[in-house]
Short mmCIF file of C-alpha atoms in Angstrom, two decimals:
data_model
loop_
_atom_site.label_atom_id
_atom_site.label_comp_id
_atom_site.label_asym_id
_atom_site.label_seq_id
_atom_site.Cartn_x
_atom_site.Cartn_y
_atom_site.Cartn_z
CA MET H 81 5.74 121.44 36.90
CA ARG H 82 3.56 124.54 37.15
CA TYR H 83 6.12 126.13 39.50
CA ARG H 84 8.91 125.67 36.90
CA GLN H 85 6.73 127.24 34.18
CA ILE H 86 6.15 130.31 36.35
CA LEU H 87 9.89 130.69 36.99
CA ALA H 88 10.65 130.40 33.25
CA ALA H 89 8.13 133.09 32.38
CA LEU H 90 9.19 135.47 35.15
CA PRO H 91 12.05 137.29 33.24
CA PHE H 92 9.67 138.11 30.40
CA VAL H 93 7.10 139.47 32.82
CA LEU H 94 9.75 141.65 34.47
CA LEU H 95 10.95 143.00 31.09
CA ALA H 96 7.42 143.83 30.07
CA CYS H 97 6.95 145.76 33.27
CA LEU H 98 10.30 147.58 33.12
CA PRO H 99 9.23 150.70 31.11
CA VAL H 100 6.32 151.23 33.45
CA SER H 101 8.42 150.83 36.59
CA CYS H 102 11.06 153.25 35.26
CA GLY H 103 8.46 155.86 34.32
CA GLN H 104 8.57 158.23 31.35
CA THR H 105 11.80 159.60 29.94
CA GLU H 106 12.51 163.31 30.27
CA LYS H 107 11.40 164.06 26.68
CA GLU H 108 8.14 162.18 27.23
CA GLN H 109 7.10 164.32 30.16
CA PHE H 110 3.95 166.33 29.64
CA VAL H 111 4.90 169.54 27.82
CA THR H 112 3.42 172.78 29.14
CA ASP H 113 5.89 175.43 27.90
CA ALA H 114 5.93 174.94 24.11
CA SER H 115 5.71 177.99 21.83
CA ILE H 116 5.67 178.78 18.10
CA THR H 117 6.69 182.27 16.93
CA PRO H 118 6.64 183.44 13.29
CA ARG H 119 9.23 186.15 12.63
CA ARG H 120 6.45 188.17 11.02
CA THR H 121 2.70 187.86 11.31
CA GLU H 122 1.80 190.30 8.51
CA LEU H 123 2.86 189.54 4.94
CA ASP H 124 2.54 191.53 1.74
CA ALA H 125 0.70 190.08 -1.26
CA ALA H 126 3.82 188.77 -3.03
CA ASP H 127 5.03 185.19 -2.65
CA GLY H 128 7.91 184.54 -0.28
CA ASN H 129 8.89 182.88 2.97
CA ILE H 130 9.52 183.64 6.61
CA PHE H 131 11.20 181.76 9.43
CA VAL H 132 9.36 180.38 12.44
CA GLU H 133 10.89 179.69 15.84
CA VAL H 134 9.82 176.53 17.67
CA LYS H 135 10.46 175.97 21.36
CA CYS H 136 9.46 172.52 22.52
CA PRO H 137 11.30 169.80 24.46
CA GLY H 138 11.06 166.47 22.69
CA LYS H 139 9.25 165.53 19.49
CA TRP H 140 6.73 167.83 17.79
CA THR H 141 4.74 168.37 14.60
CA ILE H 142 3.29 171.49 12.98
CA GLU H 143 -0.06 171.58 11.20
CA LEU H 144 -1.44 174.40 9.03
CA SER H 145 -5.14 175.23 9.04
CA TYR H 146 -7.25 177.74 7.14
CA PRO H 147 -10.65 179.33 7.67
CA SER H 148 -13.52 177.26 6.30
CA GLY H 149 -13.96 177.59 2.57
CA THR H 150 -10.47 178.93 1.78
CA GLU H 151 -7.76 177.16 -0.18
CA GLU H 152 -4.34 176.17 1.09
CA TRP H 153 -1.65 178.72 0.21
CA ALA H 154 1.30 177.95 2.50
CA THR H 155 3.62 175.07 3.41
CA ILE H 156 5.86 174.44 6.42
CA ASP H 157 9.31 172.84 6.30
CA PRO H 158 10.15 170.86 8.33
CA ALA H 159 6.71 169.88 9.55
CA SER H 160 8.13 167.79 12.38
CA GLY H 161 11.24 167.74 14.53
CA THR H 162 12.78 167.35 17.94
CA ASP H 163 13.61 170.05 20.50
CA ASP H 164 13.98 173.78 19.82
CA LYS H 165 14.48 174.93 16.23
CA ALA H 166 14.84 178.50 14.95
CA ASP H 167 14.90 177.93 11.19
CA VAL H 168 11.56 176.30 10.38
CA ARG H 169 10.39 177.94 7.15
CA LEU H 170 6.87 178.97 6.19
CA ARG H 171 6.59 179.37 2.42
CA PHE H 172 3.61 181.14 0.90
CA SER H 173 2.22 181.86 -2.56
CA ALA H 174 1.19 185.26 -3.93
CA ASN H 175 -2.24 186.48 -2.93
CA ASP H 176 -4.02 187.41 -6.18
CA SER H 177 -7.24 188.15 -4.35
CA GLU H 178 -8.17 191.57 -3.03
CA GLU H 179 -9.08 189.99 0.30
CA ASP H 180 -6.63 189.43 3.14
CA ARG H 181 -6.18 185.81 4.19
CA LYS H 182 -5.01 183.85 7.21
CA VAL H 183 -3.18 180.64 8.05
CA THR H 184 -2.89 179.22 11.56
CA LEU H 185 0.21 177.26 12.61
CA THR H 186 -0.40 174.75 15.38
CA LEU H 187 2.58 173.23 17.19
CA LYS H 188 1.70 169.84 18.65
CA PRO H 189 4.14 168.37 21.20
CA TYR H 190 4.49 164.60 21.29
CA ASN H 191 3.00 164.65 24.77
CA GLY H 192 1.43 167.96 25.67
CA ILE H 193 -0.95 170.75 24.79
CA GLY H 194 -0.82 172.25 21.30
CA VAL H 195 -0.16 175.97 20.83
CA SER H 196 -1.03 178.14 17.82
CA ALA H 197 -0.02 181.35 16.03
CA SER H 198 -1.67 183.00 13.04
CA VAL H 199 -0.09 184.70 10.02
CA PHE H 200 -2.02 187.13 7.81
CA GLN H 201 -1.30 187.93 4.17
CA LYS H 202 -2.63 191.12 2.63
CA GLY H 203 -4.63 191.15 -0.57
CA LYS H 204 -3.09 192.57 -3.72
CA SER H 205 -4.95 195.87 -3.33
CA SER H 206 -3.76 196.38 0.23
CA GLY H 207 -0.31 197.59 -0.72
CA VAL H 208 3.02 196.59 0.75
CA VAL H 209 3.62 196.41 4.47
CA PRO H 210 5.84 199.39 5.44
CA PRO H 211 9.45 198.62 6.35
CA SER H 212 9.56 197.45 9.95
CA PRO H 213 11.46 195.01 12.14
CA SER H 214 10.79 191.58 10.60
CA GLY H 215 10.05 189.62 13.73
CA HIS H 216 12.62 189.28 16.46
CA TYR H 217 15.95 189.66 14.79
CA GLY H 218 16.36 192.32 12.11
CA TYR H 219 14.89 194.43 9.33
CA ASP H 220 13.51 192.74 6.24
CA VAL H 221 13.69 196.00 4.27
CA PHE H 222 15.81 198.80 5.66
CA ASN H 223 16.78 202.22 4.33
CA PRO H 224 17.33 205.16 6.69
CA GLY H 225 19.09 207.11 3.93
CA TRP H 226 22.69 206.18 4.79
CA LEU H 227 25.00 206.37 1.79
CA GLU H 228 26.75 203.04 2.37
CA LEU H 229 23.58 200.94 2.08
CA PRO H 230 22.72 198.79 -0.96
CA ALA H 231 19.10 198.22 -1.94
CA THR H 232 17.26 195.57 0.09
CA ARG H 233 14.36 193.32 -0.87
CA ALA H 234 11.40 192.01 1.06
CA ASP H 235 10.95 188.32 1.88
CA ASP H 236 14.26 187.13 0.45
CA GLY H 237 15.24 184.99 3.44
CA CYS H 238 17.61 187.69 4.70
CA ASP H 239 17.45 190.39 7.36
CA VAL H 240 19.48 193.57 7.75
CA LEU H 241 21.12 193.69 11.17
CA VAL H 242 22.41 197.08 12.32
CA HIS H 243 25.02 197.49 15.07
CA ASP H 244 26.20 200.38 17.20
CA MET H 245 29.76 200.85 18.41
CA THR H 246 29.16 198.63 21.43
CA GLY H 247 28.27 195.76 19.10
CA LYS H 248 24.60 195.72 20.06
CA ALA H 249 21.61 196.57 17.90
CA TYR H 250 21.74 200.20 16.78
CA ILE H 251 18.21 200.62 15.54
CA SER H 252 15.76 201.02 18.37
CA GLU H 253 12.88 203.31 19.15
CA ALA H 254 15.39 205.77 20.57
CA ARG H 255 17.81 205.39 17.60
CA SER H 256 20.64 206.15 19.98
CA GLY H 257 24.38 205.64 19.72
CA VAL H 258 26.78 205.78 16.77
CA ARG H 259 26.14 203.46 13.84
CA ASN H 260 28.82 200.85 13.33
CA TYR H 261 27.98 198.44 10.50
CA SER H 262 24.96 196.91 8.82
CA CYS H 263 24.89 193.44 7.30
CA GLU H 264 22.52 191.34 5.22
CA TRP H 265 22.30 188.09 7.17
CA CYS H 266 21.07 185.02 5.28
CA TYR H 267 19.35 182.52 7.57
CA ASP H 268 19.81 179.63 5.12
CA GLU H 269 23.54 180.15 4.54
CA HIS H 270 24.47 181.23 8.09
CA LEU H 271 26.55 184.15 6.84
CA SER H 272 26.11 187.73 5.63
CA PHE H 273 26.03 188.42 1.91
CA TRP H 274 27.36 191.93 2.51
CA VAL H 275 28.56 194.23 5.28
CA ALA H 276 28.27 198.02 4.84
CA TYR H 277 29.77 200.81 6.94
CA PRO H 278 31.20 204.35 6.91
CA LEU H 279 34.96 204.75 7.30
CA ASN H 280 37.36 207.63 8.03
CA LYS H 281 40.32 208.27 10.32
CA SER H 282 38.11 208.94 13.31
CA LEU H 283 36.05 205.78 12.86
CA SER H 284 39.00 203.49 12.16
CA GLY H 285 41.02 204.73 15.14
CA ASN H 286 44.49 203.53 16.04
CA GLY H 287 44.06 201.74 19.36
CA SER H 288 45.40 198.30 20.20
CA TYR H 289 42.65 195.86 21.14
CA GLU H 290 42.33 192.09 21.23
CA TYR H 291 40.31 189.74 19.07
CA VAL H 292 37.36 188.60 21.18
CA TRP H 293 35.32 186.01 19.30
CA GLY H 294 31.65 185.83 20.22
CA PHE H 295 28.07 185.55 19.01
CA ASP H 296 26.18 188.49 17.54
CA PRO H 297 23.70 189.69 20.22
CA CYS H 298 21.26 190.66 17.43
CA LEU H 299 20.59 186.95 16.73
CA PRO H 300 19.98 183.80 18.79
CA SER H 301 23.32 182.03 19.22
CA ASN H 302 21.85 178.68 18.10
CA ILE H 303 21.41 179.91 14.51
CA GLN H 304 24.97 181.27 14.23
CA PRO H 305 28.10 179.25 13.41
CA ASP H 306 30.16 178.76 16.55
CA ILE H 307 33.59 180.16 15.64
CA THR H 308 34.55 181.20 19.16
CA MET H 309 37.25 178.58 19.60
CA ARG H 310 38.85 178.17 16.18
CA SER H 311 38.52 178.73 12.44
CA TYR H 312 35.86 177.16 10.26
CA GLY H 313 36.52 173.44 9.85
CA GLY H 314 37.21 171.64 6.59
CA LEU H 315 40.06 171.32 4.13
CA GLY H 316 41.10 174.52 2.40
CA PHE H 317 42.44 175.02 -1.11
CA ASP H 318 45.85 173.82 0.04
CA GLY H 319 44.49 170.56 1.50
CA ARG H 320 44.99 171.72 5.07
CA ASN H 321 42.42 172.75 7.66
CA ASN H 322 42.73 176.31 6.53
CA TRP H 323 39.39 178.10 6.29
CA ASN H 324 40.16 181.29 8.18
CA ARG H 325 37.57 183.32 10.04
CA GLY H 326 37.65 185.94 7.30
CA HIS H 327 36.44 189.40 8.32
CA GLN H 328 34.26 191.34 5.91
CA MET H 329 34.79 194.54 7.88
CA PRO H 330 38.42 194.30 9.10
CA ARG H 331 39.24 194.68 12.76
CA ALA H 332 41.59 197.53 11.80
CA ASP H 333 38.60 199.53 10.51
CA ARG H 334 37.18 199.83 14.04
CA GLN H 335 40.11 200.24 16.44
CA THR H 336 38.36 202.85 18.57
CA SER H 337 37.41 200.62 21.54
CA GLN H 338 37.44 197.00 22.66
CA ASP H 339 33.68 196.78 22.09
CA ALA H 340 33.99 198.08 18.53
CA VAL H 341 36.79 195.62 17.74
CA SER H 342 34.87 192.73 19.32
CA SER H 343 31.86 193.56 17.15
CA THR H 344 33.95 192.75 14.07
CA CYS H 345 34.48 189.21 15.41
CA TYR H 346 30.85 188.08 15.19
CA PRO H 347 29.79 185.28 12.81
CA THR H 348 27.64 187.89 11.04
CA ASN H 349 30.84 189.64 9.89
CA MET H 350 32.69 186.42 9.08
CA THR H 351 33.01 184.04 6.12
CA PRO H 352 35.22 180.96 5.60
CA GLN H 353 38.21 182.30 3.69
CA ASP H 354 41.39 180.70 2.39
CA GLY H 355 44.34 181.59 4.62
CA SER H 356 46.75 182.60 1.87
CA PHE H 357 44.08 184.68 0.09
CA ASN H 358 43.08 186.32 3.37
CA GLY H 359 46.62 187.17 4.42
CA ASN H 360 47.87 188.50 1.10
CA ILE H 361 45.86 190.06 -1.73
CA TRP H 362 42.74 190.56 0.40
CA ALA H 363 44.70 192.11 3.30
CA LYS H 364 46.47 194.46 0.87
CA LEU H 365 43.14 195.61 -0.54
CA GLU H 366 41.85 196.22 2.99
CA GLY H 367 44.92 198.34 3.70
CA ALA H 368 44.39 200.33 0.52
CA VAL H 369 40.78 201.04 1.52
CA ARG H 370 41.96 202.47 4.85
CA SER H 371 44.54 204.59 3.06
CA TRP H 372 41.92 206.03 0.69
CA ALA H 373 39.48 206.56 3.57
CA GLY H 374 42.17 208.46 5.46
CA LYS H 375 42.15 211.07 2.69
CA SER H 376 38.36 211.47 2.73
CA ASP H 377 35.73 213.13 4.83
CA THR H 378 34.08 209.69 4.75
CA THR H 379 34.40 206.64 2.54
CA TYR H 380 31.38 204.36 2.38
CA VAL H 381 32.32 200.69 2.13
CA VAL H 382 30.37 197.60 1.09
CA THR H 383 32.18 194.27 1.34
CA GLY H 384 30.51 191.02 0.39
CA CYS H 385 30.79 187.45 -0.80
CA VAL H 386 29.44 185.47 -3.74
CA LEU H 387 28.27 181.85 -3.35
CA THR H 388 27.26 181.21 -6.97
CA GLY H 389 29.18 178.25 -8.40
CA SER H 390 30.64 177.14 -5.08
CA THR H 391 30.45 173.45 -4.27
CA THR H 392 32.66 173.60 -1.18
CA LYS H 393 31.37 173.67 2.38
CA THR H 394 33.07 173.79 5.73
CA SER H 395 32.75 170.84 8.07
CA SER H 396 30.12 170.94 10.78
CA ASN H 397 32.44 171.68 13.69
CA SER H 398 31.32 175.30 13.47
CA GLY H 399 27.76 174.23 14.19
CA PHE H 400 26.67 174.49 10.55
CA SER H 401 28.13 173.50 7.21
CA VAL H 402 28.78 176.93 5.70
CA THR H 403 29.28 177.43 1.96
CA VAL H 404 32.76 178.68 1.05
CA PRO H 405 32.37 181.79 -1.16
CA SER H 406 33.46 181.59 -4.78
CA ALA H 407 34.34 185.31 -4.90
CA TYR H 408 34.54 188.48 -2.81
CA PHE H 409 33.79 192.09 -3.71
CA LYS H 410 34.15 195.63 -2.43
CA ALA H 411 32.27 198.76 -3.50
CA LEU H 412 33.69 202.10 -2.33
CA LEU H 413 32.15 205.56 -2.36
CA PHE H 414 34.71 208.24 -1.48
CA HIS H 415 33.80 211.80 -0.54
CA SER H 416 36.15 214.78 -0.29
CA MET H 417 36.53 217.95 -2.31
CA THR H 418 40.14 218.65 -1.31
CA ASP H 419 43.32 216.81 -0.47
CA ASN H 420 45.22 217.20 2.81
CA LYS H 421 46.70 220.49 1.60
CA GLY H 422 43.36 222.03 0.70
CA ASN H 423 43.76 221.58 -3.06
CA ILE H 424 40.89 220.36 -5.24
CA LEU H 425 41.24 216.59 -5.22
CA THR H 426 40.72 216.02 -8.95
CA PRO H 427 39.18 218.10 -11.75
CA ASP H 428 36.29 215.63 -11.73
CA ALA H 429 35.62 216.17 -8.03
CA VAL H 430 33.79 219.42 -8.75
CA ALA H 431 31.56 217.78 -11.36
CA THR H 432 30.74 214.90 -9.02
CA LYS H 433 30.34 217.06 -5.89
CA GLY H 434 33.34 215.39 -4.30
CA TYR H 435 32.16 211.80 -4.75
CA LEU H 436 34.22 209.08 -6.46
CA ALA H 437 33.37 205.38 -6.64
CA VAL H 438 35.12 202.13 -7.51
CA GLY H 439 34.49 198.41 -7.32
CA PHE H 440 36.60 195.26 -6.91
CA TYR H 441 35.63 191.66 -7.68
CA LEU H 442 38.16 188.99 -6.68
CA PRO H 443 37.74 185.26 -7.32
CA HIS H 444 38.26 183.33 -4.09
CA ASP H 445 41.27 181.46 -5.40
CA ALA H 446 44.55 180.81 -3.63
CA SER H 447 46.38 181.12 -6.95
CA ILE H 448 45.84 184.90 -6.99
CA SER H 449 47.06 185.41 -3.41
CA GLY H 450 50.34 186.98 -4.53
CA GLY H 451 48.67 189.15 -7.17
CA TRP H 452 47.70 192.81 -7.22
CA TYR H 453 44.18 193.83 -6.28
CA GLY H 454 44.23 196.53 -8.97
CA ASP H 455 43.87 193.82 -11.61
CA TYR H 456 40.35 193.26 -10.27
CA MET H 457 39.25 196.91 -10.24
CA MET H 458 36.11 198.00 -12.11
CA SER H 459 33.36 200.58 -12.07
CA VAL H 460 30.56 200.20 -9.54
CA SER H 461 28.13 199.85 -12.46
CA ASP H 462 30.08 196.85 -13.73
CA LEU H 463 30.23 195.41 -10.21
CA GLU H 464 26.45 195.73 -9.98
CA LYS H 465 26.10 193.69 -13.17
CA LYS H 466 28.33 190.93 -11.74
CA THR H 467 26.67 190.76 -8.33
CA GLY H 468 23.09 191.79 -9.03
CA ILE H 469 23.28 194.26 -6.13
CA ASP H 470 22.23 197.92 -6.41
CA PHE H 471 25.00 199.70 -4.49
CA PHE H 472 24.75 203.17 -2.93
CA VAL H 473 21.02 203.31 -3.52
CA ASN H 474 20.73 206.70 -1.76
CA LEU H 475 23.41 208.48 -3.81
CA PRO H 476 20.97 209.83 -6.45
CA ASP H 477 19.07 211.64 -3.68
CA VAL H 478 22.27 213.50 -2.76
CA VAL H 479 23.80 214.34 -6.16
CA GLY H 480 21.01 213.66 -8.66
CA ALA H 481 20.43 210.64 -10.89
CA ASP H 482 22.68 211.77 -13.76
CA THR H 483 25.64 212.61 -11.51
CA ALA H 484 25.20 209.36 -9.59
CA ALA H 485 25.30 207.41 -12.86
CA LYS H 486 28.52 209.22 -13.82
CA ILE H 487 30.12 208.47 -10.43
CA GLU H 488 29.23 204.79 -10.55
CA GLY H 489 29.97 204.37 -14.26
CA GLU H 490 33.66 205.33 -14.30
CA VAL H 491 36.93 204.48 -12.57
CA ASN H 492 38.66 207.77 -11.73
CA LYS H 493 42.46 207.98 -11.95
CA PHE H 494 42.40 208.76 -8.21
CA TRP H 495 42.12 205.01 -7.55
CA LYS H 496 45.17 204.05 -9.62
#
C-alpha cells in the first residue's frame, strides 16, 4: 500500500523539481552589464523632459532618489520594462529655487546589480545651459548661423540632427565636410517635423544614383522606423496599402553622389505620405523648387509636416506606429541679384538685397493630388502663423530686421 502511494506521488515530485533541474532561463541569469544613460545630465531651470537609454537583458525597474531633505521634482516613464529601451522619459518640473538640485536614477535588474546615473538641474539664477550636443544623438538647441534654419527650442522632446554629404553627422569638433541637411527629429513621433537645407545647381547635381534605404547613423536603429524593405504599412486614403516613404528633401535635390542620395533615404527624412499626393501635386512642387533654385546663387529650403488633427497611424510593420501628417509645408528663401543674363532679377531685389521668400501649406489630402500647388502659396509670415515655426531665424542678421520682415511678409511676383 505504501509503495503504491509513493508511485502515485512521484509525478508531482518530479514536476516540482523540474525548474530546479532545468536551471534558470537566459533572462534570469545574473546581470552584470546593465547601464542607464540620460541623454543629458545638466538641465536648465525650466520644466521639460529628456530621454534615458536603458540597456539590460530581462526585466528591470527604475527608481528615483533625491538628497536627504529635498522634495521630489521628477518622474520616470516607464518605470519598469523588459530588455533594452531607448525612449524612457524623465520628466521634470521647473526649478524655482536659486540652488541647483539633483536626482539619481537607479536601474535595478530583475536578477543583478543595480546601476545609477545622476541628473542635475540648475537653479533659476544659474542661467540657461549653452547650446551643446544633447546626449548621444543630436543638438537640443542648434544655430550656427545658417540661413535655412528655423528657430529651435530647448527640452521639447526633439533634437536637431545635422548630416554631411556622406550621410554621417556633420557637426563634430572638427566641423569638417560639406553640410547636407538638418532635421528636427521627434523621439515620440519617430519622424522629423522639418528638414532644412541649402539648394542650388551644384548641390542638386544631375547624376544617376539608386535609392538605398537605410537607418540614419546619427541615431540608434532601434528608435527609427524600419522602412528598409517596403513602404509604411497601413491603409492609405484610397483604402489600399499606400503610405509611401515620402521624402521631405527629395532624392533629386542631392544627386551629386551615391552617399548623398542614400542620405535622403533615412527614416529621419521620411514621412508616411499618400501615393497619389506624393506622385502628383507634391512632386510638381518639388520640381518647381529645383527650377527656382537653379536660377539662384542659393535657395534655402525648409520642408516639414503637420500632425495636428491627424487621427491616422501607420501599422506597426515599420517598427513603430507613425502618425500620418495632416498637412505638409515648404518655406523658401531665394537669393540672387541677377537672372541668367546678368539683369536685375526684379525691382524689389535691390530693396531686399537679392532675397525673396515664399511659403506653401498643402493639406495632406488625396483629393488635391491633381491640383496646382500655386493655390496653396502664401507669405512666409502667414506660414509661420499656421505652423508656429519661426523660419529663417538668421535672416535679420544678414539684411536687418525691417528688410527681413518685408521679405517674409510678401509674395513677390517672381514666384507666380
